[in-house]
Amino acid sequence: MMVLLFALLMQQNVGIFFSPSCYYFPSLSTKLWFNDFGLHIYGTAFSYRQEWAFYSLNLRFLWRGNIYRSGNFSYFAYSGTGGGIHFEQSKEKKFSPSFSLSSGFEIIFKGFLSFDIDAIVYYADAYLFSFPIFCILLSAGVSFYW
Amino acid sequence: MIWFLLNKMIFASGIHFTLLSSYVPSLSFSLNFGERFCTEFVSGGFETNDWGTFYTGVRLYLVYRERKFGKFSLRLYNGAGGGFRRDKNVGEGLGGEFFFGFKIRYKKLQKIYFVTDFGIRVSPASAVDMPYRPAIGGGAFIEW
């Protein structure tokens, strides 16, 4: 419990993440960095008139390269892998685990406002589209370091 | 621990457009333990011949470090809430919300703060038939 509270209080980054795993819906996103290793949790839920519903919760382990600084900006590259759960109402198999592999780039303005974009390979059996997306798609986010 | 929390109590009240109240202004009573741990009781309702909504619930959130931008200060918070919601002609039930947001204060008006939050709401009684959806909210408070 204390470890969880400590992690919450030491949290460094919270924001919105747009990802193919969430059909590019705005997802709540939080990143915890421990030196060069990070934990990224993001997820969202949506349902509309009993016609469409999905829930997605993802967790990724990240590791980053050197941090470079240039004026008010600092930037670094990172890679990540992880998994989660995906629920899709319209599929026969509604629940499935998901898997993702990604690599991206993060730019931080004045040590506070952060933008990140990454290429992600996402796989979930319950994914709506016919390709369970073993292909590379982009995700992006905006967040605040705290 | 309890004595420590009691010593840190700050009361505030105001109006909060919560994620769960469909942007009907909710009266809010807030009990904050220092700047770190905040609780909020919200209740709001509105009714016409065709449409009506009522929500009452609680919100709990943790506030993080302060950042100053000129005469303004920002504190980020993360939290969750839940309560009872009823929509005329739709139904009623328990709802919930997860959110992050900012507490904004102006340097010369330290007793007043504004909040804005973004999150995911879960509400079986949704007037627009979207029980699960991302949403935004916000409000204004006076400490006393």
PDB file of C-alpha atoms in Angstrom:
ATOM      1  CA  MET A   1       0.000   0.000   0.000  1.00  0.00           C
ATOM      2  CA  MET A   2       2.787   2.400   0.979  1.00  0.00           C
ATOM      3  CA  VAL A   3       4.673   1.475  -2.178  1.00  0.00           C
ATOM      4  CA  LEU A   4       1.592   2.254  -4.255  1.00  0.00           C
ATOM      5  CA  LEU A   5       1.094   5.569  -2.465  1.00  0.00           C
ATOM      6  CA  PHE A   6       4.753   6.398  -2.945  1.00  0.00           C
ATOM      7  CA  ALA A   7       4.473   5.592  -6.647  1.00  0.00           C
ATOM      8  CA  LEU A   8       1.394   7.800  -6.936  1.00  0.00           C
ATOM      9  CA  LEU A   9       3.075  10.696  -5.180  1.00  0.00           C
ATOM     10  CA  MET A  10       6.239  10.336  -7.220  1.00  0.00           C
ATOM     11  CA  GLN A  11       4.336  10.134 -10.480  1.00  0.00           C
ATOM     12  CA  GLN A  12       5.931  12.267 -13.085  1.00  0.00           C
ATOM     13  CA  ASN A  13       3.645  12.374 -16.045  1.00  0.00           C
ATOM     14  CA  VAL A  14      -0.074  12.382 -16.717  1.00  0.00           C
ATOM     15  CA  GLY A  15      -1.988  13.197 -19.886  1.00  0.00           C
ATOM     16  CA  ILE A  16      -3.902  11.964 -22.877  1.00  0.00           C
ATOM     17  CA  PHE A  17      -2.739   9.277 -25.247  1.00  0.00           C
ATOM     18  CA  PHE A  18      -4.222   8.493 -28.648  1.00  0.00           C
ATOM     19  CA  SER A  19      -3.444   4.967 -29.663  1.00  0.00           C
ATOM     20  CA  PRO A  20      -4.685   2.334 -32.125  1.00  0.00           C
ATOM     21  CA  SER A  21      -5.278   0.052 -29.152  1.00  0.00           C
ATOM     22  CA  CYS A  22      -8.018   2.497 -28.093  1.00  0.00           C
ATOM     23  CA  TYR A  23      -9.231   3.231 -31.638  1.00  0.00           C
ATOM     24  CA  TYR A  24      -7.628   6.650 -31.241  1.00  0.00           C
ATOM     25  CA  PHE A  25     -10.070   7.624 -28.544  1.00  0.00           C
ATOM     26  CA  PRO A  26      -8.556   9.923 -25.920  1.00  0.00           C
ATOM     27  CA  SER A  27      -7.122   7.653 -23.237  1.00  0.00           C
ATOM     28  CA  LEU A  28      -6.096   8.516 -19.740  1.00  0.00           C
ATOM     29  CA  SER A  29      -2.373   8.052 -19.645  1.00  0.00           C
ATOM     30  CA  THR A  30       0.250   8.048 -16.947  1.00  0.00           C
ATOM     31  CA  LYS A  31       3.963   7.387 -17.116  1.00  0.00           C
ATOM     32  CA  LEU A  32       6.294   6.685 -14.239  1.00  0.00           C
ATOM     33  CA  TRP A  33       9.983   6.991 -14.956  1.00  0.00           C
ATOM     34  CA  PHE A  34      12.616   5.404 -12.768  1.00  0.00           C
ATOM     35  CA  ASN A  35      15.789   6.740 -14.309  1.00  0.00           C
ATOM     36  CA  ASP A  36      15.887   5.234 -17.791  1.00  0.00           C
ATOM     37  CA  PHE A  37      13.091   2.755 -17.206  1.00  0.00           C
ATOM     38  CA  GLY A  38       9.454   3.665 -17.309  1.00  0.00           C
ATOM     39  CA  LEU A  39       6.027   2.252 -16.841  1.00  0.00           C
ATOM     40  CA  HIS A  40       3.245   3.524 -19.060  1.00  0.00           C
ATOM     41  CA  ILE A  41      -0.400   2.820 -18.227  1.00  0.00           C
ATOM     42  CA  TYR A  42      -3.205   4.007 -20.460  1.00  0.00           C
ATOM     43  CA  GLY A  43      -6.757   3.056 -21.161  1.00  0.00           C
ATOM     44  CA  THR A  44     -10.213   4.192 -22.034  1.00  0.00           C
ATOM     45  CA  ALA A  45     -13.779   2.975 -22.325  1.00  0.00           C
ATOM     46  CA  PHE A  46     -16.574   3.920 -24.651  1.00  0.00           C
ATOM     47  CA  SER A  47     -20.062   2.699 -25.402  1.00  0.00           C
ATOM     48  CA  TYR A  48     -22.825   4.105 -27.525  1.00  0.00           C
ATOM     49  CA  ARG A  49     -26.516   3.120 -27.721  1.00  0.00           C
ATOM     50  CA  GLN A  50     -25.856  -0.594 -27.301  1.00  0.00           C
ATOM     51  CA  GLU A  51     -24.358  -0.492 -30.794  1.00  0.00           C
ATOM     52  CA  TRP A  52     -20.720  -0.246 -30.050  1.00  0.00           C
ATOM     53  CA  ALA A  53     -18.665  -0.647 -26.928  1.00  0.00           C
ATOM     54  CA  PHE A  54     -15.053  -1.261 -26.149  1.00  0.00           C
ATOM     55  CA  TYR A  55     -12.726  -1.073 -23.183  1.00  0.00           C
ATOM     56  CA  SER A  56      -8.995  -1.083 -23.385  1.00  0.00           C
ATOM     57  CA  LEU A  57      -6.367  -1.057 -20.664  1.00  0.00           C
ATOM     58  CA  ASN A  58      -2.688  -1.255 -21.500  1.00  0.00           C
ATOM     59  CA  LEU A  59       0.558  -1.405 -19.643  1.00  0.00           C
ATOM     60  CA  ARG A  60       3.955  -0.948 -21.263  1.00  0.00           C
ATOM     61  CA  PHE A  61       7.465  -1.162 -19.922  1.00  0.00           C
ATOM     62  CA  LEU A  62       9.631   1.535 -21.453  1.00  0.00           C
ATOM     63  CA  TRP A  63      13.318   2.136 -21.648  1.00  0.00           C
ATOM     64  CA  ARG A  64      14.814   5.276 -23.060  1.00  0.00           C
ATOM     65  CA  GLY A  65      18.068   6.413 -24.609  1.00  0.00           C
ATOM     66  CA  ASN A  66      20.118   9.496 -23.861  1.00  0.00           C
ATOM     67  CA  ILE A  67      18.283  12.729 -23.139  1.00  0.00           C
ATOM     68  CA  TYR A  68      19.383  15.549 -25.411  1.00  0.00           C
ATOM     69  CA  ARG A  69      18.751  19.216 -24.685  1.00  0.00           C
ATOM     70  CA  SER A  70      18.375  22.112 -27.070  1.00  0.00           C
ATOM     71  CA  GLY A  71      17.184  25.452 -25.702  1.00  0.00           C
ATOM     72  CA  ASN A  72      13.816  25.010 -24.042  1.00  0.00           C
ATOM     73  CA  PHE A  73      13.429  21.517 -25.477  1.00  0.00           C
ATOM     74  CA  SER A  74      14.735  18.179 -24.408  1.00  0.00           C
ATOM     75  CA  TYR A  75      14.101  14.974 -26.270  1.00  0.00           C
ATOM     76  CA  PHE A  76      14.816  11.285 -26.199  1.00  0.00           C
ATOM     77  CA  ALA A  77      13.931   8.075 -27.993  1.00  0.00           C
ATOM     78  CA  TYR A  78      12.307   5.155 -26.229  1.00  0.00           C
ATOM     79  CA  SER A  79      11.097   1.632 -26.861  1.00  0.00           C
ATOM     80  CA  GLY A  80       8.458  -0.311 -25.093  1.00  0.00           C
ATOM     81  CA  THR A  81       6.665  -3.576 -24.829  1.00  0.00           C
ATOM     82  CA  GLY A  82       3.682  -4.670 -22.847  1.00  0.00           C
ATOM     83  CA  GLY A  83       0.182  -5.982 -22.797  1.00  0.00           C
ATOM     84  CA  GLY A  84      -3.247  -5.517 -21.447  1.00  0.00           C
ATOM     85  CA  ILE A  85      -6.880  -6.397 -21.920  1.00  0.00           C
ATOM     86  CA  HIS A  86      -9.211  -5.529 -24.735  1.00  0.00           C
ATOM     87  CA  PHE A  87     -12.982  -5.831 -24.771  1.00  0.00           C
ATOM     88  CA  GLU A  88     -14.994  -5.441 -27.933  1.00  0.00           C
ATOM     89  CA  GLN A  89     -18.752  -5.827 -27.777  1.00  0.00           C
ATOM     90  CA  SER A  90     -19.348  -6.714 -31.420  1.00  0.00           C
ATOM     91  CA  LYS A  91     -16.877  -9.577 -31.597  1.00  0.00           C
ATOM     92  CA  GLU A  92     -17.782 -13.155 -30.875  1.00  0.00           C
ATOM     93  CA  LYS A  93     -14.784 -13.429 -28.635  1.00  0.00           C
ATOM     94  CA  LYS A  94     -15.352 -10.265 -26.672  1.00  0.00           C
ATOM     95  CA  PHE A  95     -12.449 -10.328 -24.211  1.00  0.00           C
ATOM     96  CA  SER A  96      -8.883 -10.964 -25.139  1.00  0.00           C
ATOM     97  CA  PRO A  97      -5.421 -10.171 -23.901  1.00  0.00           C
ATOM     98  CA  SER A  98      -3.508  -7.671 -25.970  1.00  0.00           C
ATOM     99  CA  PHE A  99       0.142  -7.329 -26.800  1.00  0.00           C
ATOM    100  CA  SER A 100       2.069  -4.321 -28.005  1.00  0.00           C
ATOM    101  CA  LEU A 101       5.552  -3.470 -29.125  1.00  0.00           C
ATOM    102  CA  SER A 102       6.516   0.110 -29.771  1.00  0.00           C
ATOM    103  CA  SER A 103       9.266   2.561 -30.349  1.00  0.00           C
ATOM    104  CA  GLY A 104       8.964   6.302 -30.198  1.00  0.00           C
ATOM    105  CA  PHE A 105      10.185   9.738 -29.514  1.00  0.00           C
ATOM    106  CA  GLU A 106       9.347  12.231 -26.789  1.00  0.00           C
ATOM    107  CA  ILE A 107       9.872  15.984 -26.786  1.00  0.00           C
ATOM    108  CA  ILE A 108       9.559  17.978 -23.570  1.00  0.00           C
ATOM    109  CA  PHE A 109       9.109  21.727 -23.568  1.00  0.00           C
ATOM    110  CA  LYS A 110      10.484  23.596 -20.545  1.00  0.00           C
ATOM    111  CA  GLY A 111      10.605  20.368 -18.574  1.00  0.00           C
ATOM    112  CA  PHE A 112       6.844  20.392 -18.289  1.00  0.00           C
ATOM    113  CA  LEU A 113       4.822  19.942 -21.441  1.00  0.00           C
ATOM    114  CA  SER A 114       5.514  16.699 -23.210  1.00  0.00           C
ATOM    115  CA  PHE A 115       4.605  15.386 -26.660  1.00  0.00           C
ATOM    116  CA  ASP A 116       5.281  11.871 -27.712  1.00  0.00           C
ATOM    117  CA  ILE A 117       4.750   9.927 -30.880  1.00  0.00           C
ATOM    118  CA  ASP A 118       5.494   6.296 -31.437  1.00  0.00           C
ATOM    119  CA  ALA A 119       5.001   3.476 -33.873  1.00  0.00           C
ATOM    120  CA  ILE A 120       3.175   0.577 -32.332  1.00  0.00           C
ATOM    121  CA  VAL A 121       2.454  -2.997 -33.241  1.00  0.00           C
ATOM    122  CA  TYR A 122      -0.698  -4.030 -31.455  1.00  0.00           C
ATOM    123  CA  TYR A 123      -2.352  -7.392 -31.302  1.00  0.00           C
ATOM    124  CA  ALA A 124      -5.652  -8.341 -29.698  1.00  0.00           C
ATOM    125  CA  ASP A 125      -7.915 -11.168 -30.817  1.00  0.00           C
ATOM    126  CA  ALA A 126     -10.973  -9.139 -29.909  1.00  0.00           C
ATOM    127  CA  TYR A 127      -9.931  -6.159 -31.995  1.00  0.00           C
ATOM    128  CA  LEU A 128     -12.736  -4.858 -34.199  1.00  0.00           C
ATOM    129  CA  PHE A 129     -10.909  -4.711 -37.498  1.00  0.00           C
ATOM    130  CA  SER A 130     -10.367  -7.832 -39.518  1.00  0.00           C
ATOM    131  CA  PHE A 131      -6.640  -7.487 -39.192  1.00  0.00           C
ATOM    132  CA  PRO A 132      -5.861  -7.982 -35.521  1.00  0.00           C
ATOM    133  CA  ILE A 133      -3.273  -5.338 -36.401  1.00  0.00           C
ATOM    134  CA  PHE A 134       0.001  -7.057 -36.623  1.00  0.00           C
ATOM    135  CA  CYS A 135       0.969  -3.953 -38.513  1.00  0.00           C
ATOM    136  CA  ILE A 136       2.616  -0.726 -37.531  1.00  0.00           C
ATOM    137  CA  LEU A 137       0.373   2.186 -36.608  1.00  0.00           C
ATOM    138  CA  LEU A 138       1.086   5.500 -34.968  1.00  0.00           C
ATOM    139  CA  SER A 139       0.124   6.663 -31.530  1.00  0.00           C
ATOM    140  CA  ALA A 140       0.659  10.034 -29.965  1.00  0.00           C
ATOM    141  CA  GLY A 141       0.111  11.827 -26.716  1.00  0.00           C
ATOM    142  CA  VAL A 142       0.342  15.035 -24.819  1.00  0.00           C
ATOM    143  CA  SER A 143       1.143  15.023 -21.129  1.00  0.00           C
ATOM    144  CA  PHE A 144       2.513  17.049 -18.247  1.00  0.00           C
ATOM    145  CA  TYR A 145       5.555  16.271 -16.157  1.00  0.00           C
ATOM    146  CA  TRP A 146       4.941  16.876 -12.525  1.00  0.00           C
TER     147      TRP A 146
ATOM    148  CA  MET B   1      -2.397  10.141  11.911  1.00  0.00           C
ATOM    149  CA  ILE B   2      -6.006  11.223  12.538  1.00  0.00           C
ATOM    150  CA  TRP B   3      -4.822  14.232  14.554  1.00  0.00           C
ATOM    151  CA  PHE B   4      -2.445  15.152  11.723  1.00  0.00           C
ATOM    152  CA  LEU B   5      -5.303  14.998   9.197  1.00  0.00           C
ATOM    153  CA  LEU B   6      -7.669  16.960  11.444  1.00  0.00           C
ATOM    154  CA  ASN B   7      -5.058  19.709  11.796  1.00  0.00           C
ATOM    155  CA  LYS B   8      -4.752  19.942   8.044  1.00  0.00           C
ATOM    156  CA  MET B   9      -8.471  20.277   7.295  1.00  0.00           C
ATOM    157  CA  ILE B  10      -9.502  23.009   4.869  1.00  0.00           C
ATOM    158  CA  PHE B  11     -13.111  23.493   3.856  1.00  0.00           C
ATOM    159  CA  ALA B  12     -14.208  24.826   0.495  1.00  0.00           C
ATOM    160  CA  SER B  13     -17.460  25.070  -1.381  1.00  0.00           C
ATOM    161  CA  GLY B  14     -18.432  25.955  -4.894  1.00  0.00           C
ATOM    162  CA  ILE B  15     -19.888  24.771  -8.143  1.00  0.00           C
ATOM    163  CA  HIS B  16     -18.565  21.778 -10.002  1.00  0.00           C
ATOM    164  CA  PHE B  17     -19.613  20.594 -13.440  1.00  0.00           C
ATOM    165  CA  THR B  18     -18.696  16.977 -12.842  1.00  0.00           C
ATOM    166  CA  LEU B  19     -18.123  14.374 -15.473  1.00  0.00           C
ATOM    167  CA  LEU B  20     -21.164  12.551 -14.154  1.00  0.00           C
ATOM    168  CA  SER B  21     -23.661  15.380 -13.904  1.00  0.00           C
ATOM    169  CA  SER B  22     -23.956  15.966 -17.653  1.00  0.00           C
ATOM    170  CA  TYR B  23     -22.658  19.497 -17.136  1.00  0.00           C
ATOM    171  CA  VAL B  24     -25.564  20.422 -14.923  1.00  0.00           C
ATOM    172  CA  PRO B  25     -23.953  22.630 -12.279  1.00  0.00           C
ATOM    173  CA  SER B  26     -23.543  20.664  -9.083  1.00  0.00           C
ATOM    174  CA  LEU B  27     -23.214  22.205  -5.670  1.00  0.00           C
ATOM    175  CA  SER B  28     -19.982  21.058  -4.191  1.00  0.00           C
ATOM    176  CA  PHE B  29     -18.672  20.861  -0.672  1.00  0.00           C
ATOM    177  CA  SER B  30     -15.007  20.047  -0.400  1.00  0.00           C
ATOM    178  CA  LEU B  31     -13.000  18.834   2.567  1.00  0.00           C
ATOM    179  CA  ASN B  32      -9.283  19.037   1.852  1.00  0.00           C
ATOM    180  CA  PHE B  33      -6.548  17.650   4.073  1.00  0.00           C
ATOM    181  CA  GLY B  34      -3.766  20.102   3.367  1.00  0.00           C
ATOM    182  CA  GLU B  35      -3.100  20.542  -0.304  1.00  0.00           C
ATOM    183  CA  ARG B  36      -2.469  16.854  -0.816  1.00  0.00           C
ATOM    184  CA  PHE B  37      -5.606  14.863  -0.207  1.00  0.00           C
ATOM    185  CA  CYS B  38      -9.019  16.199  -1.206  1.00  0.00           C
ATOM    186  CA  THR B  39     -12.540  14.919  -0.854  1.00  0.00           C
ATOM    187  CA  GLU B  40     -15.575  16.434  -2.465  1.00  0.00           C
ATOM    188  CA  PHE B  41     -19.312  15.930  -2.102  1.00  0.00           C
ATOM    189  CA  VAL B  42     -21.299  16.966  -5.156  1.00  0.00           C
ATOM    190  CA  SER B  43     -24.979  17.109  -5.900  1.00  0.00           C
ATOM    191  CA  GLY B  44     -26.884  18.652  -8.779  1.00  0.00           C
ATOM    192  CA  GLY B  45     -30.159  18.372 -10.598  1.00  0.00           C
ATOM    193  CA  PHE B  46     -32.237  19.892 -13.339  1.00  0.00           C
ATOM    194  CA  GLU B  47     -35.663  19.052 -14.664  1.00  0.00           C
ATOM    195  CA  THR B  48     -37.972  20.161 -17.462  1.00  0.00           C
ATOM    196  CA  ASN B  49     -41.079  18.468 -18.885  1.00  0.00           C
ATOM    197  CA  ASP B  50     -38.992  16.545 -21.376  1.00  0.00           C
ATOM    198  CA  TRP B  51     -35.699  15.993 -19.674  1.00  0.00           C
ATOM    199  CA  GLY B  52     -34.266  15.817 -16.233  1.00  0.00           C
ATOM    200  CA  THR B  53     -31.162  14.664 -14.484  1.00  0.00           C
ATOM    201  CA  PHE B  54     -30.018  14.297 -10.916  1.00  0.00           C
ATOM    202  CA  TYR B  55     -26.642  13.330  -9.564  1.00  0.00           C
ATOM    203  CA  THR B  56     -25.170  13.043  -6.127  1.00  0.00           C
ATOM    204  CA  GLY B  57     -21.803  11.563  -5.293  1.00  0.00           C
ATOM    205  CA  VAL B  58     -18.303  11.846  -3.890  1.00  0.00           C
ATOM    206  CA  ARG B  59     -14.897  12.473  -5.431  1.00  0.00           C
ATOM    207  CA  LEU B  60     -11.494  11.702  -3.941  1.00  0.00           C
ATOM    208  CA  TYR B  61      -8.248  12.986  -5.364  1.00  0.00           C
ATOM    209  CA  LEU B  62      -4.541  13.317  -4.723  1.00  0.00           C
ATOM    210  CA  VAL B  63      -2.825  16.585  -5.548  1.00  0.00           C
ATOM    211  CA  TYR B  64       0.774  16.753  -6.772  1.00  0.00           C
ATOM    212  CA  ARG B  65       3.506  19.348  -6.729  1.00  0.00           C
ATOM    213  CA  GLU B  66       2.825  22.981  -7.460  1.00  0.00           C
ATOM    214  CA  ARG B  67       4.091  24.740 -10.565  1.00  0.00           C
ATOM    215  CA  LYS B  68       4.058  28.501 -10.938  1.00  0.00           C
ATOM    216  CA  PHE B  69       3.399  30.340 -14.182  1.00  0.00           C
ATOM    217  CA  GLY B  70       3.709  34.063 -13.587  1.00  0.00           C
ATOM    218  CA  LYS B  71       0.864  35.033 -11.267  1.00  0.00           C
ATOM    219  CA  PHE B  72      -0.829  31.672 -11.578  1.00  0.00           C
ATOM    220  CA  SER B  73      -0.099  28.412  -9.862  1.00  0.00           C
ATOM    221  CA  LEU B  74      -1.102  24.980 -11.085  1.00  0.00           C
ATOM    222  CA  ARG B  75      -1.463  21.784  -9.128  1.00  0.00           C
ATOM    223  CA  LEU B  76      -2.197  18.573 -10.896  1.00  0.00           C
ATOM    224  CA  TYR B  77      -4.470  15.957  -9.349  1.00  0.00           C
ATOM    225  CA  ASN B  78      -5.579  12.402 -10.016  1.00  0.00           C
ATOM    226  CA  GLY B  79      -8.639  10.811  -8.581  1.00  0.00           C
ATOM    227  CA  ALA B  80     -11.845   8.875  -8.767  1.00  0.00           C
ATOM    228  CA  GLY B  81     -15.436   9.368  -7.804  1.00  0.00           C
ATOM    229  CA  GLY B  82     -18.799   7.736  -7.812  1.00  0.00           C
ATOM    230  CA  GLY B  83     -22.412   8.205  -6.950  1.00  0.00           C
ATOM    231  CA  PHE B  84     -26.034   7.873  -7.873  1.00  0.00           C
ATOM    232  CA  ARG B  85     -27.411   9.231 -11.110  1.00  0.00           C
ATOM    233  CA  ARG B  86     -30.972   9.409 -12.406  1.00  0.00           C
ATOM    234  CA  ASP B  87     -32.063  10.514 -15.855  1.00  0.00           C
ATOM    235  CA  LYS B  88     -35.697  11.166 -16.657  1.00  0.00           C
ATOM    236  CA  ASN B  89     -36.995   8.708 -19.270  1.00  0.00           C
ATOM    237  CA  VAL B  90     -33.693   6.811 -19.259  1.00  0.00           C
ATOM    238  CA  GLY B  91     -33.127   5.189 -15.910  1.00  0.00           C
ATOM    239  CA  GLU B  92     -31.075   5.348 -12.785  1.00  0.00           C
ATOM    240  CA  GLY B  93     -28.062   3.666 -11.287  1.00  0.00           C
ATOM    241  CA  LEU B  94     -24.620   4.009  -9.791  1.00  0.00           C
ATOM    242  CA  GLY B  95     -21.951   5.723 -11.832  1.00  0.00           C
ATOM    243  CA  GLY B  96     -18.242   6.303 -11.541  1.00  0.00           C
ATOM    244  CA  GLU B  97     -15.425   8.438 -12.901  1.00  0.00           C
ATOM    245  CA  PHE B  98     -11.631   8.395 -13.138  1.00  0.00           C
ATOM    246  CA  PHE B  99      -9.971  11.687 -13.869  1.00  0.00           C
ATOM    247  CA  PHE B 100      -6.951  13.922 -13.816  1.00  0.00           C
ATOM    248  CA  GLY B 101      -7.109  17.674 -13.647  1.00  0.00           C
ATOM    249  CA  PHE B 102      -5.627  20.967 -12.562  1.00  0.00           C
ATOM    250  CA  LYS B 103      -6.270  23.214  -9.621  1.00  0.00           C
ATOM    251  CA  ILE B 104      -5.561  26.788 -10.716  1.00  0.00           C
ATOM    252  CA  ARG B 105      -5.019  29.707  -8.351  1.00  0.00           C
ATOM    253  CA  TYR B 106      -4.308  33.371  -8.972  1.00  0.00           C
ATOM    254  CA  LYS B 107      -1.601  34.855  -6.777  1.00  0.00           C
ATOM    255  CA  LYS B 108      -3.734  37.652  -5.366  1.00  0.00           C
ATOM    256  CA  LEU B 109      -6.826  35.525  -4.759  1.00  0.00           C
ATOM    257  CA  GLN B 110      -5.450  32.583  -2.830  1.00  0.00           C
ATOM    258  CA  LYS B 111      -8.805  31.682  -1.285  1.00  0.00           C
ATOM    259  CA  ILE B 112     -10.369  31.060  -4.683  1.00  0.00           C
ATOM    260  CA  TYR B 113      -9.419  28.215  -6.971  1.00  0.00           C
ATOM    261  CA  PHE B 114     -10.634  26.817 -10.248  1.00  0.00           C
ATOM    262  CA  VAL B 115     -10.490  23.211 -11.294  1.00  0.00           C
ATOM    263  CA  THR B 116     -10.704  21.531 -14.630  1.00  0.00           C
ATOM    264  CA  ASP B 117     -10.613  17.802 -15.105  1.00  0.00           C
ATOM    265  CA  PHE B 118     -10.596  15.219 -17.839  1.00  0.00           C
ATOM    266  CA  GLY B 119     -11.537  11.595 -17.430  1.00  0.00           C
ATOM    267  CA  ILE B 120     -13.592   8.563 -18.181  1.00  0.00           C
ATOM    268  CA  ARG B 121     -17.112   8.314 -16.834  1.00  0.00           C
ATOM    269  CA  VAL B 122     -19.245   5.260 -16.371  1.00  0.00           C
ATOM    270  CA  SER B 123     -22.924   5.928 -16.043  1.00  0.00           C
ATOM    271  CA  PRO B 124     -25.667   3.378 -16.722  1.00  0.00           C
ATOM    272  CA  ALA B 125     -28.237   6.179 -16.706  1.00  0.00           C
ATOM    273  CA  SER B 126     -26.883   8.279 -19.531  1.00  0.00           C
ATOM    274  CA  ALA B 127     -29.194  10.779 -21.184  1.00  0.00           C
ATOM    275  CA  VAL B 128     -27.306  10.467 -24.457  1.00  0.00           C
ATOM    276  CA  ASP B 129     -27.032   6.679 -24.285  1.00  0.00           C
ATOM    277  CA  MET B 130     -23.281   6.701 -23.930  1.00  0.00           C
ATOM    278  CA  PRO B 131     -22.722   4.889 -20.649  1.00  0.00           C
ATOM    279  CA  TYR B 132     -18.918   4.760 -21.003  1.00  0.00           C
ATOM    280  CA  ARG B 133     -17.197   7.794 -22.417  1.00  0.00           C
ATOM    281  CA  PRO B 134     -14.331  10.240 -22.031  1.00  0.00           C
ATOM    282  CA  ALA B 135     -15.535  13.587 -20.679  1.00  0.00           C
ATOM    283  CA  ILE B 136     -14.382  16.876 -19.192  1.00  0.00           C
ATOM    284  CA  GLY B 137     -15.540  18.823 -16.177  1.00  0.00           C
ATOM    285  CA  GLY B 138     -14.610  21.831 -14.099  1.00  0.00           C
ATOM    286  CA  GLY B 139     -15.605  24.211 -11.364  1.00  0.00           C
ATOM    287  CA  ALA B 140     -14.890  27.113  -9.062  1.00  0.00           C
ATOM    288  CA  PHE B 141     -14.376  27.033  -5.287  1.00  0.00           C
ATOM    289  CA  ILE B 142     -13.927  29.350  -2.332  1.00  0.00           C
ATOM    290  CA  GLU B 143     -11.986  28.209   0.722  1.00  0.00           C
ATOM    291  CA  TRP B 144     -13.230  29.173   4.145  1.00  0.00           C
TER     292      TRP B 144
END
